[in-house]
XYZ file of C-alpha atoms in Angstrom:
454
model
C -14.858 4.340 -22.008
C -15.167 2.434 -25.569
C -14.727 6.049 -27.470
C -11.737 7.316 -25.067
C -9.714 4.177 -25.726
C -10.881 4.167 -29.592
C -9.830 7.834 -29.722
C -6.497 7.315 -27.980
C -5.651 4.094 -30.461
C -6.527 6.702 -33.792
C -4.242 9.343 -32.629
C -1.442 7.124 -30.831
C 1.239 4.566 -32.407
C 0.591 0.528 -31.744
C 1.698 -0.219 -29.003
C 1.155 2.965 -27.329
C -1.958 1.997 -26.130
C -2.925 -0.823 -23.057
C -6.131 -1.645 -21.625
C -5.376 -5.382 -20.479
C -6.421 -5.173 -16.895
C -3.471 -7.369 -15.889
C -0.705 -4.513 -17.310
C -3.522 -1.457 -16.170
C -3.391 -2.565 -12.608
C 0.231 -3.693 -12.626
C 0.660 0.537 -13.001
C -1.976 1.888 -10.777
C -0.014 2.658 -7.742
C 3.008 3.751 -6.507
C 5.558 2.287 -3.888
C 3.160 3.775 -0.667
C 1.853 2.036 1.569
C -1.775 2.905 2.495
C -2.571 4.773 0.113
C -5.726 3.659 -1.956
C -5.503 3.257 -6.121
C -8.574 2.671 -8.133
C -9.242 1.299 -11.530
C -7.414 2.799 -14.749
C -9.280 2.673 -18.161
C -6.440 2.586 -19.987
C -2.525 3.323 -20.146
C -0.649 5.048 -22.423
C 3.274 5.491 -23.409
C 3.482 8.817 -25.747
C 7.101 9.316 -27.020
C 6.567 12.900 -28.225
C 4.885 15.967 -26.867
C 2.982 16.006 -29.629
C 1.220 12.619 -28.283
C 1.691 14.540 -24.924
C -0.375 17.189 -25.994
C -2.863 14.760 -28.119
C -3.368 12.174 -24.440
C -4.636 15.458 -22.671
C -6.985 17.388 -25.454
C -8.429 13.888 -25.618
C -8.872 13.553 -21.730
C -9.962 17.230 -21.635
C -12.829 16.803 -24.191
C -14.317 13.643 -22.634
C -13.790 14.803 -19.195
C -11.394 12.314 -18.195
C -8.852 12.487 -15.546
C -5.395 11.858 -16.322
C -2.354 10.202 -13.993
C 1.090 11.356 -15.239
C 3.608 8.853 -14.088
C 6.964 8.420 -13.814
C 9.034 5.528 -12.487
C 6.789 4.896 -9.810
C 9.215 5.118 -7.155
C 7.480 7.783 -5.477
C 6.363 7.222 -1.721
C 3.271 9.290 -1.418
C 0.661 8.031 -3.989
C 1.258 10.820 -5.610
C 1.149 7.758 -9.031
C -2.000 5.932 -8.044
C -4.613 5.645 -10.201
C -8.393 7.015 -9.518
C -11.276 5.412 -11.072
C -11.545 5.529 -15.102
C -8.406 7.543 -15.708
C -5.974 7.572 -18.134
C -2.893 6.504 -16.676
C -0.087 8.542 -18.749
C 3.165 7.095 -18.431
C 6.124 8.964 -19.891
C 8.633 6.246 -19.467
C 9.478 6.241 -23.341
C 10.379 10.099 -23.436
C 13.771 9.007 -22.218
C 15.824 11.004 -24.167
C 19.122 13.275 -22.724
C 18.316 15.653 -25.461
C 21.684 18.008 -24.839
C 24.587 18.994 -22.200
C 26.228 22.083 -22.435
C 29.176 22.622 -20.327
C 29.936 26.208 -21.087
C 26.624 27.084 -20.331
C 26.377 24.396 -17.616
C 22.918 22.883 -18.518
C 21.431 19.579 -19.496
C 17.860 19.956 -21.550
C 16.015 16.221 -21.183
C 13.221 14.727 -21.448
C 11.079 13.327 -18.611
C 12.032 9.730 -18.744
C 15.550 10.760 -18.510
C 16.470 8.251 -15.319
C 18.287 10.647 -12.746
C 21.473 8.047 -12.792
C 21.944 7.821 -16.235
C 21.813 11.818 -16.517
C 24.444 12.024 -14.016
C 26.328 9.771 -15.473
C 26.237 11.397 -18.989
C 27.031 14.522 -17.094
C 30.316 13.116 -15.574
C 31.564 11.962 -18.608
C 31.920 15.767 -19.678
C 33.551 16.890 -16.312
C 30.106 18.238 -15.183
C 27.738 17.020 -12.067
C 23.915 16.891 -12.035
C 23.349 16.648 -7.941
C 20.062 16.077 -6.993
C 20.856 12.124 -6.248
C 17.474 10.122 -4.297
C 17.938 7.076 -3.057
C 16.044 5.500 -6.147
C 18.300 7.288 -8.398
C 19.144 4.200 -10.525
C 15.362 3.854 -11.367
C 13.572 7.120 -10.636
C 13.244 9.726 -13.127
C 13.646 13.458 -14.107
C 9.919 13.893 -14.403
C 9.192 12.350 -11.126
C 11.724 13.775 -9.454
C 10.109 16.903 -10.749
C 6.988 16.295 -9.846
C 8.029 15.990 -6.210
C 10.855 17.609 -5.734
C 12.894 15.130 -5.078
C 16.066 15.475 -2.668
C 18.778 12.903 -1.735
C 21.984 12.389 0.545
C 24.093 15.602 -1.224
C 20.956 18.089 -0.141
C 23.219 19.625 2.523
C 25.563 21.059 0.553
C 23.993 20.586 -2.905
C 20.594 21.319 -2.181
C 16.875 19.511 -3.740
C 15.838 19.166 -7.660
C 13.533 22.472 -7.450
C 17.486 24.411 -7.423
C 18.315 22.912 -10.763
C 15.289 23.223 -12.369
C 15.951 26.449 -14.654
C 13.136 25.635 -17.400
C 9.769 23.358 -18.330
C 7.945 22.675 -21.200
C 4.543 21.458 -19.603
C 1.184 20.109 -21.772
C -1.121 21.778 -19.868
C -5.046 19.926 -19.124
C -6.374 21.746 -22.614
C -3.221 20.005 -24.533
C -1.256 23.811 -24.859
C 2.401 23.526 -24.503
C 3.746 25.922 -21.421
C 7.374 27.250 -21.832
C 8.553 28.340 -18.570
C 12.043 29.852 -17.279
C 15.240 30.145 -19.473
C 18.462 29.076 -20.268
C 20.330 31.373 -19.086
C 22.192 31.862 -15.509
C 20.026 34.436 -14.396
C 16.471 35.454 -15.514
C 13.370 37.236 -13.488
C 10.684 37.808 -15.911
C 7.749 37.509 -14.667
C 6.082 35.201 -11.737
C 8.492 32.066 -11.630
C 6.098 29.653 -13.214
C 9.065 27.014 -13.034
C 9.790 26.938 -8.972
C 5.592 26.772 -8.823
C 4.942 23.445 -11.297
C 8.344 21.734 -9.247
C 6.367 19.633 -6.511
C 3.268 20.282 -8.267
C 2.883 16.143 -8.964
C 1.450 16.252 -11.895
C -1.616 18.462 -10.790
C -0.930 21.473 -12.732
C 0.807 20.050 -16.004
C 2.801 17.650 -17.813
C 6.260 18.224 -17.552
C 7.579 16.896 -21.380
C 11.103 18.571 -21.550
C 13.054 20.503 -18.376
C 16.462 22.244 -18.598
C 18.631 21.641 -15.618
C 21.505 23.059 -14.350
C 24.587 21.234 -14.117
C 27.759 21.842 -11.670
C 31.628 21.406 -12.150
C 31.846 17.934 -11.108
C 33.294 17.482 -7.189
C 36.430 15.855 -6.369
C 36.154 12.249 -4.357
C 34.748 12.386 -0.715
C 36.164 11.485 2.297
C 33.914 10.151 4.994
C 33.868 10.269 8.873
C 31.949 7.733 10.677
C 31.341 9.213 14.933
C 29.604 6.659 17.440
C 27.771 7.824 20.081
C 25.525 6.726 22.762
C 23.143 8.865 22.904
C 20.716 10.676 20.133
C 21.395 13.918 21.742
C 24.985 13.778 21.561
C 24.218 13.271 18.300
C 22.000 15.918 17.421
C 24.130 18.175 19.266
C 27.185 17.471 17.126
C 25.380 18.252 14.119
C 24.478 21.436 15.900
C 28.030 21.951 15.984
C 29.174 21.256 13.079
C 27.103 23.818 11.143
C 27.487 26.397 13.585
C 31.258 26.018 12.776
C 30.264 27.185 9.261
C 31.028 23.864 7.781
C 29.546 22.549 4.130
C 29.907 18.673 4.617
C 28.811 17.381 1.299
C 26.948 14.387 2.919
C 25.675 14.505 6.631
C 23.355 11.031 7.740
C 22.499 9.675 11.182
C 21.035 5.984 11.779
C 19.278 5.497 15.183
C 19.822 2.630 17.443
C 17.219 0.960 15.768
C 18.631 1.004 12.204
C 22.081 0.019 12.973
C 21.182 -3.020 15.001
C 19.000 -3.877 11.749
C 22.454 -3.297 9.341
C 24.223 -4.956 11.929
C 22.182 -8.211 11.746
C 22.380 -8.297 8.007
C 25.829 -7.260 6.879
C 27.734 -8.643 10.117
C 29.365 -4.811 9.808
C 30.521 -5.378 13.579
C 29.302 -1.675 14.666
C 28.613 -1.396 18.766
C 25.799 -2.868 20.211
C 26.045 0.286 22.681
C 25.806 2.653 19.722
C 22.709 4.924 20.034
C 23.355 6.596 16.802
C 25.991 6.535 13.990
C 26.699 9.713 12.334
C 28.079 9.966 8.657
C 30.236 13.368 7.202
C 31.722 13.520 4.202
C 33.342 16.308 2.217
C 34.025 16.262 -1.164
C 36.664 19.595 -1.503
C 40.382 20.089 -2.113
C 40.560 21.042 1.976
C 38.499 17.566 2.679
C 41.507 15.592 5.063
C 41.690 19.086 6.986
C 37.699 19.464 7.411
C 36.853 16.173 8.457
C 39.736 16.320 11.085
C 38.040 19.467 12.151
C 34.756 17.846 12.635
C 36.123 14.650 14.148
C 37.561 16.469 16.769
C 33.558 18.669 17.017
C 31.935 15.327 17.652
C 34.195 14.129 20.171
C 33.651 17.273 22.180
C 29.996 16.418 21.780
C 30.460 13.155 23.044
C 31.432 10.712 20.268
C 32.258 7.352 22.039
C 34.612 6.665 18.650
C 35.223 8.625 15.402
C 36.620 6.941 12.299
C 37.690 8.933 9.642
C 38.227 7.244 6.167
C 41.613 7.768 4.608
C 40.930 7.109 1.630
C 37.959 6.469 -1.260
C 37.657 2.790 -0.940
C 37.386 3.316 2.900
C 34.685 5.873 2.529
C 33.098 4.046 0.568
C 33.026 0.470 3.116
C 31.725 3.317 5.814
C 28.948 4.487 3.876
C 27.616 0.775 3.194
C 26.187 1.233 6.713
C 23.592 4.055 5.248
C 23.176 2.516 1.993
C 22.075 -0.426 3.480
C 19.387 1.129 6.099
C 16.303 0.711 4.578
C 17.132 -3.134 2.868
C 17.928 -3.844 6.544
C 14.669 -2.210 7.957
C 12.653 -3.858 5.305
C 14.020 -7.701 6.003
C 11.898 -7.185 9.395
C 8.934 -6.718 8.155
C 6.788 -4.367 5.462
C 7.692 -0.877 6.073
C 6.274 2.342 6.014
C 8.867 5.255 4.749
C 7.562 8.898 6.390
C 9.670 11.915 5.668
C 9.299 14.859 7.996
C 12.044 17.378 8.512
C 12.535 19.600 11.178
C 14.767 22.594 11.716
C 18.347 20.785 12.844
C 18.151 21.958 16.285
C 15.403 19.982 16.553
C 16.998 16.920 15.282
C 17.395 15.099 18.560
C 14.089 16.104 19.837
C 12.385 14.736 16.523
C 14.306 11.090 16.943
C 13.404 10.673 20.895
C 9.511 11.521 20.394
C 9.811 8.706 17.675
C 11.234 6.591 19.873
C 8.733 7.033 22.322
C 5.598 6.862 19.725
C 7.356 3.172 18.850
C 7.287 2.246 22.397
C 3.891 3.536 22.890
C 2.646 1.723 19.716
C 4.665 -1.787 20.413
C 6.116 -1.018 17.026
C 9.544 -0.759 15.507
C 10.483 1.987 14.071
C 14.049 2.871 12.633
C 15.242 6.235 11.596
C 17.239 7.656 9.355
C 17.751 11.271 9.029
C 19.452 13.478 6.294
C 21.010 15.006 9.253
C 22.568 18.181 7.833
C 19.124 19.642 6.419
C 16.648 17.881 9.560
C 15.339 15.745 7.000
C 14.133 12.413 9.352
C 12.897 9.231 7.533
C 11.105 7.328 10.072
C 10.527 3.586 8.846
C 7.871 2.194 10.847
C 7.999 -1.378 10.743
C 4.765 -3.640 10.897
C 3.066 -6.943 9.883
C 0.106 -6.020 7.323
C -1.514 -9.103 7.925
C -2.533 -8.233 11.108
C -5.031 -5.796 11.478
C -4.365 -4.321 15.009
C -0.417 -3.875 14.398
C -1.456 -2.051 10.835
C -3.717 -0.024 12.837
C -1.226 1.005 15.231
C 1.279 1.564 12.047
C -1.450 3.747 10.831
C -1.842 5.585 13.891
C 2.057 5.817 14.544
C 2.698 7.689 11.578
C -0.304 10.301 12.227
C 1.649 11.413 15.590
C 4.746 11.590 13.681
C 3.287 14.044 11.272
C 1.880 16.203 14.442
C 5.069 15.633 16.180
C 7.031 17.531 13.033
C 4.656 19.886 12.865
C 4.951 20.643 16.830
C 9.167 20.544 16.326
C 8.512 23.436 13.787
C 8.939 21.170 10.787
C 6.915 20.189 7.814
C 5.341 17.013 6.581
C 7.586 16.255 3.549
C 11.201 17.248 3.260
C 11.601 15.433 -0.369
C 8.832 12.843 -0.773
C 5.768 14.701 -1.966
C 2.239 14.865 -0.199
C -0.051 12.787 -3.079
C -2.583 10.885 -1.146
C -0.586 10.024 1.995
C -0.200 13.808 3.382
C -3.084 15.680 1.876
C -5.098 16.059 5.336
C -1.673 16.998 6.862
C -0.855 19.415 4.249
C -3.970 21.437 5.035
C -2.798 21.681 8.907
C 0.946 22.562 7.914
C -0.721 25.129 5.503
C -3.740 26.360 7.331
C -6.904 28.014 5.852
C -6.001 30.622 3.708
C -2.455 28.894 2.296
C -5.079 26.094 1.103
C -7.086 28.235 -0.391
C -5.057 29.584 -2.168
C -2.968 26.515 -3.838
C -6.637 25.399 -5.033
C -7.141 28.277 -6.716
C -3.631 28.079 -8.486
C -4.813 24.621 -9.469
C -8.147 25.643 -10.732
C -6.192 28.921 -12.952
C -3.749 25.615 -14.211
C -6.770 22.936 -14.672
C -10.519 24.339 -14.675
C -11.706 20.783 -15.050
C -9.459 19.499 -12.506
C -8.960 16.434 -14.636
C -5.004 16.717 -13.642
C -4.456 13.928 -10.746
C -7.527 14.525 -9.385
C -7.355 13.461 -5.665
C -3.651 14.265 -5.150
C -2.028 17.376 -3.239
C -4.890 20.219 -2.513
């Protein structure tokens, strides 16, 4: 690897370059558990495309596979390193290059961190949705890369809705330019919709356009106990049949809010089964969330608790925020992220309930109710061997059970190394076949994160 790394240090600026194993290895992986990472050979920091483009003509002529990266918060390994790659950060193309609110577009670069976008955006009256639960630290590119979601998806939808344009360094070093800048545009295959999710197998996303909303008035939230998942699930049923948008629409099993309970003293039930959270964000909010308070006590609500104001909805939606701190003071966790169609919903959260008791695990849920998107958090000691086993095991029936339920095996995460062998069941022969021969048209040497996806 002595000419890669020499090579890289010719063409890159000092300090662009690290091969101390102590920094290599502090970037091989990715915040998933069991997931394997092997051994960079070096990591790099471009801060143009041009470096972009210089990284992966290098990689390409030595045969050496590259590892775009992000923040790392991803939850897949779709980030981990294999064996003698280049790791290829992109950190330090942070840059909110332009917003336009006539045209209603924001053109950054990948390092761009999803927060500090939206903030940026806000200032000008404008909204960038797409808002993960990492959204202080994750960014753009990896949000990208996986098509990232978050708590507005049911009314807002995922990141692959406001991506409208890439420029992508392809394995060879050419720059892609994919999509447009305007509101509407179908020339040609839609190159952009196929490289979001892609994880950094087909290309290397270096600048995106986005498109940006009129920013939403303050939410109002509605908090509905109940005690019993499929009272629950059925008042979610409910509520969308009524034809209502709810711009934020959670549930926390019994599981979960005995966890927030125990660490924020937040005095919830000990009978509650499941806590469901609606907010909407419109001029008609006051009149909508009365509408569905009164849909989830039909359903069965044991108590429903609408906010009256923001610094009320904000104390009720403490409860969600804190879910997965809570889960995670009990023990390391393991984050899965199958949705399933909503009807499902209650079906999904009982067969997890039942793989935890078969297991003698815990595992907590929570679910971005309004799109079926469940977040099972099994909960485990990886010290010992048997309970990581059963973890292990645990989360293999809850990728069959979603698949049973009519679901898929990531609503928002990604598949990297964690879901590959699941993909290829959710996908079956020929849909595999053919996603490896897209990635063999984007990367004959298939020196793009080898390992990850197909």
């Amino acid at each position: 690897m002595g000419d890669l790394v020499e090579r890289l240090r010719a063409g890159l600026p000092a300090g662009a370059v690290a091969v101390d194993a102590d920094v290599t290895a502090s970037y091989a992986r990715d915040m998933a558990g069991f997931c394997p990472a092997g051994d960079p050979a070096v990591l790099v920091f471009p801060e143009t495309v041009e470096q972009v483009q210089f990284v992966l003509r290098t990689a390409s002529e030595l045969r050496v596979p590259v590892v775009p990266q992000g923040a790392r918060t991803g939850l897949s390994g779709g980030a981990n390193a294999v064996d003698g790659c280049v790791l290829l950060s992109l950190t330090r193309m942070d840059r909110i290059l332009s917003i336009d609110p006539v045209d209603r577009i924001a053109v950054v670069q990948p390092g761009v961190v999803n927060a500090e976008l939206s903030r940026a955006a806000e200032a000008l009256g404008m909204a960038y949705p797409p808002d993960p639960s990492s959204w202080e630290s994750c960014t753009i590119g990896g949000n990208i890369g996986t098509g990232a979601g978050g708590l507005c998806c049911v009314k807002y939808g995922t990141t692959s809705e406001y991506v409208l344009g890439l420029d992508v360094v392809l394995a060879d070093g050419r720059l892609l330019r994919t999509g447009r800048r305007t509101a509407k545009g179908v020339a040609g295959y839609d190159l952009t919709r196929l490289l979001v999710g892609s994880e950094g197998t087909l290309g290397v996303v270096v600048e995106a356009v986005l498109a940006l909303r009129p920013a939403p008035g303050p939410q109002l939230v509605l908090a509905a106990e109940f005690d019993s998942v499929d009272a629950a699930g059925q008042a979610v049923c409910e509520v969308m049949a009524a034809g209502h948008a709810p711009s934020l629409m959670e549930l926390m099993d019994a599981t979960t809010v005995r966890a927030v309970n125990e660490m924020a003293q937040m005095g919830l039930p000990e009978s509650t089964r499941a806590l469901l959270l609606v907010a909407f964000d419109g001029p008609d909010r006051r009149e909508r969330l009365a509408e569905v308070g009164a849909l989830c006590t039909a359903a069965g609500a044991t108590e429903v608790v609408p906010a009256e104001d923001r610094a009320e909805s904000e104390l009720l939606l403490q409860a969600r925020r804190l879910a997965l701190p809570a889960l995670e003071r009990t023990g390391t966790t393991m984050i899965d992220d199958v949705a399933v169609p909503r009807t499902a919903l209650a079906a999904m959260l009982n067969g997890v309930a039942e793989i935890a008791e078969r297991h003698r695990l815990t595992i907590g849920v929570v679910a971005h109710a309004g799109d079926g998107n469940t977040h099972p958090v099994v909960i485990f000691d990886a010290r010992d061997e048997d309970q990581t086993a059963r973890a292990r095991a645990s989360f293999d029936e809850i990728m069959a059970l979603g698949l049973e339920l009519g679901g898929t095996v990531t609503g928002e995460h990604g598949v990297g190394l964690l879901k590959r062998e699941w993909l290829a069941r959710e996908l079956g022969p020929v849909g595999l076949e053919l996603q490896r021969q897209i990635k063999a048209a984007f990367d004959p040497l298939g020196i793009l994160n080898p390992g990850k996806v197909v």
